[in-house]
Amino acid sequence: MSISATTAEAPDLARENAVFRKVVRRIVPFLILCYVFSYLDRVNVGFAKLQMSEDLGFSEAAYGLGAGLFFIGYFLFEVPSNLMLQRIGARTWIARIMITWGVVSAGFMFVSNETTFYVLRFLLGAAEAGFYPGVILYCTYWFPSHRRARVIALFMSAIPVAGIFGNPLSGWIMDRFQGVNGWQGWQWMFLLEALPALAIGVATLFYLDNGVRDAKWLTDEEKDIVERAIAEDSAHKSVHGRVLDAFREPRVWLMCLIYFCFVMGQYALTFWMPTFVQSTGIKGNLAIGVLSAVPFLAALVAMNLFGRSADKRRERRWHLVIPSLMGAVGFSLAASWSGSTVLSLVALSFAAAGVLTCAPLFWSLPTAFLGGTAAAAGLAVINSVGNLAGFVSPYMIGALKDATGSTSIPMYVLALSLVVGAVAVLTTNKQVVNR
């Protein structure tokens, strides 16, 4: 009896796997491309700092405040943006987001003082608000929970990819175009790295589909397979309904705490990596850029290995706890080994592998219990509150670096934050999240 059942089910599973591979090939590479330039335009200010702070007389704290103000705009507009995506459709809204942030990012070439820097960072956050949680929500339209960790890990590979290619590119642009047309290298960097966002934003209008039924590249049978898998997965979700249901759910606020702790480490790396590398004695923007890419290579490997393992074993909690503790160890070692370029890169690679792995795997937790309109609101709330750490982290590092002249104390604070996040993950219900 069991043998015949297994024989009958095997072709169905094989067919389902083939359909979802087709969906991955169609959607995920394009979303990765979008996120590469989203992340690059968000954090290239970390590279611009190497020239811009000196040219414009910015202190470390002023730079940290400006870098962090992005997340205030992000916080204020995140939930409305995600609700608009659900109402208008992913294709139009994601295109709007990308075109808007491309325009604002290019505007950074005109920064002349702290005030314009602060205003543009806030506007960039408002422009980008909704993109990341919108994509996470979009993935729930196409993939059930047990396939989503790997997909989100692939999507978030854009973060290390942006570091691997973006850091050397930024360094090369700043060196190569310095003084061309009377502009500084950092001005050229902002302009040239904004152009792809505008082009891809227009392409989004023609490439993305709002949902499964709109996908002309799927047959009716394939659409039925995807929709059946999504429906079966949605039946397990305990929070549906209205926007307010997301705000009333205690687990949403626990998710905010966990994500806040992880984001503290994530943006410490992406905003300050060039400065960390420079502080070990490295000179030259291109050299700093190349060495800054090394930790992101380690992260690219780690996040995809952990993502595959989490889906294969259908285990979420320890697949988050272990990389978060890796990140804590990495930051602690980086603080101790700050005098050596080689040892610092080893420690920062360990930190990056841990911290950047946490981000994609985290989203398996809230999407396990949020559904419907509550998911659109809940994911946006979690992302916006958690990303306030993107304000706290760079400002904290800048202020402590100004006060102490060292990056060691901020790194110990970041390590503690990751330990708190790991402990919070273990308070979640494994029967709910391990699917």
mmCIF file of C-alpha atoms in Angstrom, residues 7-362:
data_model
loop_
_atom_site.group_PDB
_atom_site.id
_atom_site.type_symbol
_atom_site.label_atom_id
_atom_site.label_comp_id
_atom_site.label_asym_id
_atom_site.label_seq_id
_atom_site.Cartn_x
_atom_site.Cartn_y
_atom_site.Cartn_z
ATOM 1 C CA THR A 7 5.151 5.563 -6.517
ATOM 2 C CA ALA A 8 2.050 7.607 -7.312
ATOM 3 C CA GLU A 9 3.198 10.654 -5.368
ATOM 4 C CA ALA A 10 6.761 10.751 -6.733
ATOM 5 C CA PRO A 11 5.857 12.066 -10.216
ATOM 6 C CA ASP A 12 3.647 14.750 -8.625
ATOM 7 C CA LEU A 13 6.492 15.936 -6.405
ATOM 8 C CA ALA A 14 8.907 15.836 -9.322
ATOM 9 C CA ARG A 15 6.486 17.864 -11.413
ATOM 10 C CA GLU A 16 5.987 20.382 -8.605
ATOM 11 C CA ASN A 17 9.756 20.748 -8.160
ATOM 12 C CA ALA A 18 10.159 21.361 -11.892
ATOM 13 C CA VAL A 19 7.461 24.059 -11.863
ATOM 14 C CA PHE A 20 9.027 25.885 -8.937
ATOM 15 C CA ARG A 21 12.459 25.725 -10.564
ATOM 16 C CA LYS A 22 10.879 27.455 -13.541
ATOM 17 C CA VAL A 23 9.393 30.140 -11.269
ATOM 18 C CA VAL A 24 12.770 30.666 -9.582
ATOM 19 C CA ARG A 25 14.552 31.060 -12.928
ATOM 20 C CA ARG A 26 12.014 33.619 -14.122
ATOM 21 C CA ILE A 27 11.639 35.777 -11.000
ATOM 22 C CA VAL A 28 14.627 35.509 -8.687
ATOM 23 C CA PRO A 29 17.517 36.650 -10.966
ATOM 24 C CA PHE A 30 15.614 39.809 -11.884
ATOM 25 C CA LEU A 31 14.800 40.563 -8.236
ATOM 26 C CA ILE A 32 18.464 40.012 -7.332
ATOM 27 C CA LEU A 33 19.471 42.522 -10.000
ATOM 28 C CA CYS A 34 16.998 45.053 -8.595
ATOM 29 C CA TYR A 35 18.266 44.571 -5.051
ATOM 30 C CA VAL A 36 21.934 44.809 -6.020
ATOM 31 C CA PHE A 37 21.402 48.392 -7.167
ATOM 32 C CA SER A 38 18.997 49.132 -4.325
ATOM 33 C CA TYR A 39 21.632 48.134 -1.810
ATOM 34 C CA LEU A 40 24.474 49.745 -3.704
ATOM 35 C CA ASP A 41 22.662 53.101 -3.887
ATOM 36 C CA ARG A 42 21.799 52.796 -0.201
ATOM 37 C CA VAL A 43 25.289 52.096 1.120
ATOM 38 C CA ASN A 44 27.683 53.620 -1.442
ATOM 39 C CA VAL A 45 27.750 56.613 0.881
ATOM 40 C CA GLY A 46 30.162 54.482 2.936
ATOM 41 C CA PHE A 47 32.652 54.681 0.092
ATOM 42 C CA ALA A 48 31.884 58.309 -0.714
ATOM 43 C CA LYS A 49 32.820 59.076 2.890
ATOM 44 C CA LEU A 50 36.484 58.392 2.125
ATOM 45 C CA GLN A 51 36.550 61.577 -0.005
ATOM 46 C CA MET A 52 33.346 63.437 0.787
ATOM 47 C CA SER A 53 33.916 63.822 4.537
ATOM 48 C CA GLU A 54 37.273 65.469 3.932
ATOM 49 C CA ASP A 55 36.026 67.617 1.036
ATOM 50 C CA LEU A 56 32.990 68.888 2.961
ATOM 51 C CA GLY A 57 34.426 68.806 6.506
ATOM 52 C CA PHE A 58 32.059 66.176 7.956
ATOM 53 C CA SER A 59 32.858 64.687 11.378
ATOM 54 C CA GLU A 60 32.477 60.943 11.987
ATOM 55 C CA ALA A 61 29.269 61.590 13.942
ATOM 56 C CA ALA A 62 27.850 63.817 11.173
ATOM 57 C CA TYR A 63 28.490 61.086 8.613
ATOM 58 C CA GLY A 64 26.952 58.454 10.911
ATOM 59 C CA LEU A 65 23.870 60.625 11.468
ATOM 60 C CA GLY A 66 23.419 61.211 7.740
ATOM 61 C CA ALA A 67 23.897 57.524 6.927
ATOM 62 C CA GLY A 68 21.316 56.640 9.555
ATOM 63 C CA LEU A 69 18.704 59.238 8.557
ATOM 64 C CA PHE A 70 17.937 57.047 5.557
ATOM 65 C CA PHE A 71 16.138 54.726 7.961
ATOM 66 C CA ILE A 72 13.933 57.419 9.460
ATOM 67 C CA GLY A 73 12.414 58.087 6.044
ATOM 68 C CA TYR A 74 12.331 54.337 5.484
ATOM 69 C CA PHE A 75 10.507 53.809 8.801
ATOM 70 C CA LEU A 76 7.850 56.463 8.196
ATOM 71 C CA PHE A 77 6.903 55.324 4.687
ATOM 72 C CA GLU A 78 7.399 51.560 4.927
ATOM 73 C CA VAL A 79 3.911 50.395 5.948
ATOM 74 C CA PRO A 80 2.004 52.731 3.566
ATOM 75 C CA SER A 81 4.301 51.661 0.726
ATOM 76 C CA ASN A 82 3.716 47.941 1.307
ATOM 77 C CA LEU A 83 -0.045 48.436 1.491
ATOM 78 C CA MET A 84 0.089 50.365 -1.791
ATOM 79 C CA LEU A 85 2.024 47.494 -3.368
ATOM 80 C CA GLN A 86 -0.715 45.081 -2.374
ATOM 81 C CA ARG A 87 -3.407 47.412 -3.721
ATOM 82 C CA ILE A 88 -1.767 48.638 -6.954
ATOM 83 C CA GLY A 89 0.292 45.567 -7.804
ATOM 84 C CA ALA A 90 3.960 44.633 -7.516
ATOM 85 C CA ARG A 91 4.960 45.512 -11.071
ATOM 86 C CA THR A 92 3.874 49.162 -11.024
ATOM 87 C CA TRP A 93 4.830 49.868 -7.436
ATOM 88 C CA ILE A 94 8.299 48.288 -7.515
ATOM 89 C CA ALA A 95 9.003 50.196 -10.750
ATOM 90 C CA ARG A 96 7.907 53.443 -9.050
ATOM 91 C CA ILE A 97 10.177 52.752 -6.083
ATOM 92 C CA MET A 98 13.235 52.086 -8.246
ATOM 93 C CA ILE A 99 12.815 55.104 -10.513
ATOM 94 C CA THR A 100 12.284 57.413 -7.536
ATOM 95 C CA TRP A 101 15.322 56.223 -5.620
ATOM 96 C CA GLY A 102 17.456 56.443 -8.765
ATOM 97 C CA VAL A 103 16.592 60.131 -9.127
ATOM 98 C CA VAL A 104 17.276 60.880 -5.447
ATOM 99 C CA SER A 105 20.530 58.884 -5.436
ATOM 100 C CA ALA A 106 21.847 60.849 -8.399
ATOM 101 C CA GLY A 107 21.010 64.037 -6.477
ATOM 102 C CA PHE A 108 23.766 63.246 -3.957
ATOM 103 C CA MET A 109 26.317 64.572 -6.419
ATOM 104 C CA PHE A 110 25.066 68.055 -5.466
ATOM 105 C CA VAL A 111 25.638 67.659 -1.692
ATOM 106 C CA SER A 112 27.525 70.703 -0.428
ATOM 107 C CA ASN A 113 26.913 70.724 3.337
ATOM 108 C CA GLU A 114 25.547 68.629 6.208
ATOM 109 C CA THR A 115 21.968 69.880 5.751
ATOM 110 C CA THR A 116 21.654 68.788 2.113
ATOM 111 C CA PHE A 117 23.304 65.489 3.025
ATOM 112 C CA TYR A 118 20.773 64.869 5.799
ATOM 113 C CA VAL A 119 17.769 65.856 3.632
ATOM 114 C CA LEU A 120 18.788 63.644 0.711
ATOM 115 C CA ARG A 121 19.473 60.651 2.966
ATOM 116 C CA PHE A 122 15.988 61.029 4.456
ATOM 117 C CA LEU A 123 14.419 61.329 0.985
ATOM 118 C CA LEU A 124 16.328 58.280 -0.259
ATOM 119 C CA GLY A 125 14.904 56.262 2.632
ATOM 120 C CA ALA A 126 11.389 57.474 1.819
ATOM 121 C CA ALA A 127 11.902 56.588 -1.846
ATOM 122 C CA GLU A 128 13.185 53.063 -1.151
ATOM 123 C CA ALA A 129 10.595 52.331 1.557
ATOM 124 C CA GLY A 130 8.581 49.269 0.708
ATOM 125 C CA PHE A 131 10.984 47.682 -1.780
ATOM 126 C CA TYR A 132 12.494 45.024 0.463
ATOM 127 C CA PRO A 133 9.351 43.992 2.412
ATOM 128 C CA GLY A 134 7.441 44.309 -0.845
ATOM 129 C CA VAL A 135 9.682 41.691 -2.423
ATOM 130 C CA ILE A 136 9.322 39.457 0.650
ATOM 131 C CA LEU A 137 5.533 39.798 0.336
ATOM 132 C CA TYR A 138 5.798 39.164 -3.407
ATOM 133 C CA CYS A 139 7.675 35.911 -2.703
ATOM 134 C CA THR A 140 4.741 34.708 -0.577
ATOM 135 C CA TYR A 141 2.568 34.961 -3.725
ATOM 136 C CA TRP A 142 4.838 32.478 -5.521
ATOM 137 C CA PHE A 143 6.500 30.187 -2.955
ATOM 138 C CA PRO A 144 5.182 28.191 0.044
ATOM 139 C CA SER A 145 7.038 28.394 3.368
ATOM 140 C CA HIS A 146 9.152 25.262 2.887
ATOM 141 C CA ARG A 147 10.630 26.685 -0.340
ATOM 142 C CA ARG A 148 10.991 30.282 0.762
ATOM 143 C CA ALA A 149 14.190 30.335 2.862
ATOM 144 C CA ARG A 150 16.299 29.262 -0.094
ATOM 145 C CA VAL A 151 14.571 31.731 -2.419
ATOM 146 C CA ILE A 152 14.988 34.646 -0.010
ATOM 147 C CA ALA A 153 18.627 33.650 0.569
ATOM 148 C CA LEU A 154 19.164 33.755 -3.197
ATOM 149 C CA PHE A 155 17.437 37.141 -3.384
ATOM 150 C CA MET A 156 19.489 38.513 -0.514
ATOM 151 C CA SER A 157 22.669 37.305 -2.163
ATOM 152 C CA ALA A 158 22.340 40.757 -3.699
ATOM 153 C CA ILE A 159 23.791 42.238 -0.487
ATOM 154 C CA PRO A 160 27.177 40.473 -0.688
ATOM 155 C CA VAL A 161 27.114 40.744 -4.495
ATOM 156 C CA ALA A 162 26.693 44.517 -4.113
ATOM 157 C CA GLY A 163 29.684 44.487 -1.768
ATOM 158 C CA ILE A 164 31.795 42.193 -3.953
ATOM 159 C CA PHE A 165 31.318 44.209 -7.128
ATOM 160 C CA GLY A 166 30.152 47.536 -5.749
ATOM 161 C CA ASN A 167 33.085 48.243 -3.442
ATOM 162 C CA PRO A 168 35.814 47.829 -6.097
ATOM 163 C CA LEU A 169 33.591 49.630 -8.634
ATOM 164 C CA SER A 170 33.040 52.559 -6.282
ATOM 165 C CA GLY A 171 36.754 52.784 -5.543
ATOM 166 C CA TRP A 172 37.617 52.651 -9.251
ATOM 167 C CA ILE A 173 35.066 55.342 -10.178
ATOM 168 C CA MET A 174 36.310 57.652 -7.424
ATOM 169 C CA ASP A 175 39.933 57.270 -8.543
ATOM 170 C CA ARG A 176 39.326 57.220 -12.307
ATOM 171 C CA PHE A 177 36.887 60.143 -12.544
ATOM 172 C CA GLN A 178 38.428 62.409 -9.931
ATOM 173 C CA GLY A 179 38.466 65.925 -11.388
ATOM 174 C CA VAL A 180 36.732 65.019 -14.673
ATOM 175 C CA ASN A 181 34.473 67.908 -15.742
ATOM 176 C CA GLY A 182 35.492 69.653 -12.531
ATOM 177 C CA TRP A 183 33.654 67.120 -10.333
ATOM 178 C CA GLN A 184 34.998 65.088 -7.438
ATOM 179 C CA GLY A 185 35.238 61.302 -7.696
ATOM 180 C CA TRP A 186 32.466 60.785 -5.150
ATOM 181 C CA GLN A 187 30.112 62.975 -7.225
ATOM 182 C CA TRP A 188 30.707 60.820 -10.303
ATOM 183 C CA MET A 189 30.146 57.685 -8.215
ATOM 184 C CA PHE A 190 26.686 58.818 -7.070
ATOM 185 C CA LEU A 191 25.677 59.743 -10.620
ATOM 186 C CA LEU A 192 26.946 56.633 -12.415
ATOM 187 C CA GLU A 193 25.654 54.173 -9.813
ATOM 188 C CA ALA A 194 22.170 55.735 -9.906
ATOM 189 C CA LEU A 195 21.642 55.217 -13.649
ATOM 190 C CA PRO A 196 21.077 51.408 -13.515
ATOM 191 C CA ALA A 197 18.231 51.843 -10.990
ATOM 192 C CA LEU A 198 16.417 54.113 -13.444
ATOM 193 C CA ALA A 199 16.874 51.670 -16.335
ATOM 194 C CA ILE A 200 15.833 48.596 -14.347
ATOM 195 C CA GLY A 201 12.859 50.472 -12.916
ATOM 196 C CA VAL A 202 11.524 50.994 -16.436
ATOM 197 C CA ALA A 203 12.262 47.345 -17.316
ATOM 198 C CA THR A 204 10.224 46.217 -14.286
ATOM 199 C CA LEU A 205 7.043 47.547 -15.917
ATOM 200 C CA PHE A 206 7.498 45.046 -18.745
ATOM 201 C CA TYR A 207 9.001 42.065 -16.924
ATOM 202 C CA LEU A 208 7.325 41.427 -13.551
ATOM 203 C CA ASP A 209 3.859 39.891 -13.155
ATOM 204 C CA ASN A 210 1.574 40.909 -10.299
ATOM 205 C CA GLY A 211 0.682 37.314 -9.484
ATOM 206 C CA VAL A 212 0.483 33.709 -10.640
ATOM 207 C CA ARG A 213 -2.614 34.171 -12.824
ATOM 208 C CA ASP A 214 -0.918 37.007 -14.756
ATOM 209 C CA ALA A 215 2.098 34.860 -15.677
ATOM 210 C CA LYS A 216 1.875 34.119 -19.417
ATOM 211 C CA TRP A 217 5.077 32.077 -19.145
ATOM 212 C CA LEU A 218 3.256 29.449 -17.021
ATOM 213 C CA THR A 219 0.728 26.980 -18.417
ATOM 214 C CA ASP A 220 -2.669 26.628 -16.742
ATOM 215 C CA GLU A 221 -1.518 23.347 -15.210
ATOM 216 C CA GLU A 222 1.612 25.000 -13.802
ATOM 217 C CA LYS A 223 -0.442 27.873 -12.382
ATOM 218 C CA ASP A 224 -2.705 25.344 -10.641
ATOM 219 C CA ILE A 225 0.312 23.592 -9.097
ATOM 220 C CA VAL A 226 1.722 26.849 -7.705
ATOM 221 C CA GLU A 227 -1.633 28.094 -6.408
ATOM 222 C CA ARG A 228 -2.417 24.750 -4.752
ATOM 223 C CA ALA A 229 0.932 24.778 -2.913
ATOM 224 C CA ILE A 230 0.376 28.376 -1.773
ATOM 225 C CA ALA A 231 -3.188 27.596 -0.610
ATOM 226 C CA GLU A 232 -2.058 24.574 1.409
ATOM 227 C CA ASP A 233 0.671 26.648 3.029
ATOM 228 C CA SER A 234 -1.685 29.547 3.829
ATOM 229 C CA ALA A 235 -4.033 27.203 5.692
ATOM 230 C CA HIS A 236 -1.418 26.940 8.482
ATOM 231 C CA LYS A 237 -1.104 30.683 9.046
ATOM 232 C CA SER A 238 -2.764 31.957 12.189
ATOM 233 C CA VAL A 239 -2.831 35.733 11.586
ATOM 234 C CA HIS A 240 -4.868 36.964 8.618
ATOM 235 C CA GLY A 241 -7.356 39.775 8.228
ATOM 236 C CA ARG A 242 -6.988 43.501 8.772
ATOM 237 C CA VAL A 243 -4.004 45.814 9.084
ATOM 238 C CA LEU A 244 -4.661 46.302 12.802
ATOM 239 C CA ASP A 245 -4.383 42.568 13.422
ATOM 240 C CA ALA A 246 -0.674 42.796 12.649
ATOM 241 C CA PHE A 247 -0.163 45.583 15.217
ATOM 242 C CA ARG A 248 -2.051 43.623 17.899
ATOM 243 C CA GLU A 249 -0.058 40.436 17.436
ATOM 244 C CA PRO A 250 2.686 40.066 20.135
ATOM 245 C CA ARG A 251 4.760 37.855 17.854
ATOM 246 C CA VAL A 252 5.096 40.728 15.377
ATOM 247 C CA TRP A 253 6.828 42.823 18.051
ATOM 248 C CA LEU A 254 9.086 39.926 19.001
ATOM 249 C CA MET A 255 10.059 39.737 15.318
ATOM 250 C CA CYS A 256 10.830 43.484 15.405
ATOM 251 C CA LEU A 257 13.245 42.943 18.310
ATOM 252 C CA ILE A 258 14.996 40.011 16.623
ATOM 253 C CA TYR A 259 15.353 41.817 13.320
ATOM 254 C CA PHE A 260 16.576 45.017 15.025
ATOM 255 C CA CYS A 261 19.423 43.054 16.630
ATOM 256 C CA PHE A 262 20.463 41.515 13.315
ATOM 257 C CA VAL A 263 20.233 44.781 11.365
ATOM 258 C CA MET A 264 22.576 46.445 13.878
ATOM 259 C CA GLY A 265 25.342 44.194 12.609
ATOM 260 C CA GLN A 266 24.309 44.260 8.951
ATOM 261 C CA TYR A 267 24.560 48.024 8.503
ATOM 262 C CA ALA A 268 27.658 48.318 10.635
ATOM 263 C CA LEU A 269 29.346 46.206 7.976
ATOM 264 C CA THR A 270 27.879 47.839 4.898
ATOM 265 C CA PHE A 271 28.287 51.474 5.993
ATOM 266 C CA TRP A 272 31.633 51.164 7.775
ATOM 267 C CA MET A 273 33.469 48.342 5.993
ATOM 268 C CA PRO A 274 35.654 50.735 3.915
ATOM 269 C CA THR A 275 36.526 52.669 7.084
ATOM 270 C CA PHE A 276 37.290 49.455 9.002
ATOM 271 C CA VAL A 277 39.643 48.336 6.213
ATOM 272 C CA GLN A 278 41.252 51.792 5.905
ATOM 273 C CA SER A 279 41.878 51.850 9.682
ATOM 274 C CA THR A 280 44.201 48.828 9.325
ATOM 275 C CA GLY A 281 46.575 50.964 7.274
ATOM 276 C CA ILE A 282 45.404 50.330 3.702
ATOM 277 C CA LYS A 283 45.723 53.289 1.303
ATOM 278 C CA GLY A 284 44.033 53.949 -2.055
ATOM 279 C CA ASN A 285 40.324 53.726 -2.835
ATOM 280 C CA LEU A 286 40.626 50.792 -5.259
ATOM 281 C CA ALA A 287 42.729 48.737 -2.804
ATOM 282 C CA ILE A 288 40.241 49.459 -0.020
ATOM 283 C CA GLY A 289 37.406 48.465 -2.342
ATOM 284 C CA VAL A 290 38.981 45.149 -3.322
ATOM 285 C CA LEU A 291 39.774 44.175 0.273
ATOM 286 C CA SER A 292 36.325 45.292 1.445
ATOM 287 C CA ALA A 293 34.825 42.762 -0.971
ATOM 288 C CA VAL A 294 36.496 39.777 0.750
ATOM 289 C CA PRO A 295 34.060 39.493 3.720
ATOM 290 C CA PHE A 296 31.120 39.680 1.312
ATOM 291 C CA LEU A 297 32.474 36.686 -0.619
ATOM 292 C CA ALA A 298 32.385 34.685 2.612
ATOM 293 C CA ALA A 299 28.839 35.883 3.270
ATOM 294 C CA LEU A 300 27.660 34.902 -0.218
ATOM 295 C CA VAL A 301 28.724 31.298 0.364
ATOM 296 C CA ALA A 302 27.429 31.072 3.936
ATOM 297 C CA MET A 303 23.971 32.533 3.371
ATOM 298 C CA ASN A 304 23.158 30.149 0.523
ATOM 299 C CA LEU A 305 24.496 27.085 2.366
ATOM 300 C CA PHE A 306 22.433 27.934 5.442
ATOM 301 C CA GLY A 307 19.365 28.716 3.298
ATOM 302 C CA ARG A 308 19.501 25.346 1.543
ATOM 303 C CA SER A 309 20.043 23.539 4.828
ATOM 304 C CA ALA A 310 17.127 25.324 6.535
ATOM 305 C CA ASP A 311 14.695 24.336 3.771
ATOM 306 C CA LYS A 312 16.028 20.770 3.496
ATOM 307 C CA ARG A 313 15.684 20.149 7.237
ATOM 308 C CA ARG A 314 12.664 22.441 7.701
ATOM 309 C CA GLU A 315 14.387 23.860 10.756
ATOM 310 C CA ARG A 316 14.504 27.635 11.262
ATOM 311 C CA ARG A 317 15.560 28.555 14.777
ATOM 312 C CA TRP A 318 19.055 27.038 15.039
ATOM 313 C CA HIS A 319 19.753 28.063 11.460
ATOM 314 C CA LEU A 320 19.378 31.621 12.761
ATOM 315 C CA VAL A 321 21.024 31.233 16.161
ATOM 316 C CA ILE A 322 24.277 29.755 14.839
ATOM 317 C CA PRO A 323 25.040 32.513 12.259
ATOM 318 C CA SER A 324 24.082 35.257 14.713
ATOM 319 C CA LEU A 325 26.606 33.879 17.215
ATOM 320 C CA MET A 326 29.146 33.601 14.375
ATOM 321 C CA GLY A 327 28.614 37.316 13.768
ATOM 322 C CA ALA A 328 29.098 38.107 17.457
ATOM 323 C CA VAL A 329 32.386 36.175 17.530
ATOM 324 C CA GLY A 330 33.529 37.866 14.313
ATOM 325 C CA PHE A 331 32.923 41.389 15.634
ATOM 326 C CA SER A 332 34.656 40.552 18.921
ATOM 327 C CA LEU A 333 37.723 39.199 17.126
ATOM 328 C CA ALA A 334 37.778 42.199 14.761
ATOM 329 C CA ALA A 335 37.908 44.482 17.794
ATOM 330 C CA SER A 336 40.865 42.525 19.188
ATOM 331 C CA TRP A 337 42.750 42.222 15.880
ATOM 332 C CA SER A 338 42.287 45.778 14.567
ATOM 333 C CA GLY A 339 46.075 46.254 14.209
ATOM 334 C CA SER A 340 46.450 43.581 11.526
ATOM 335 C CA THR A 341 44.910 43.816 8.050
ATOM 336 C CA VAL A 342 44.966 40.027 7.486
ATOM 337 C CA LEU A 343 43.513 39.104 10.868
ATOM 338 C CA SER A 344 40.936 41.910 10.658
ATOM 339 C CA LEU A 345 39.755 40.618 7.271
ATOM 340 C CA VAL A 346 39.461 37.083 8.689
ATOM 341 C CA ALA A 347 37.381 38.369 11.597
ATOM 342 C CA LEU A 348 35.234 40.632 9.405
ATOM 343 C CA SER A 349 34.656 37.731 7.005
ATOM 344 C CA PHE A 350 33.401 35.607 9.896
ATOM 345 C CA ALA A 351 31.197 38.491 11.052
ATOM 346 C CA ALA A 352 29.818 39.097 7.548
ATOM 347 C CA ALA A 353 29.137 35.393 6.971
ATOM 348 C CA GLY A 354 27.124 35.293 10.183
ATOM 349 C CA VAL A 355 25.314 38.625 10.088
ATOM 350 C CA LEU A 356 24.320 38.595 6.427
ATOM 351 C CA THR A 357 23.099 34.992 6.715
ATOM 352 C CA CYS A 358 20.683 36.042 9.468
ATOM 353 C CA ALA A 359 18.803 38.476 7.238
ATOM 354 C CA PRO A 360 17.278 36.071 4.671
ATOM 355 C CA LEU A 361 16.693 33.228 7.127
ATOM 356 C CA PHE A 362 14.914 35.544 9.546
#
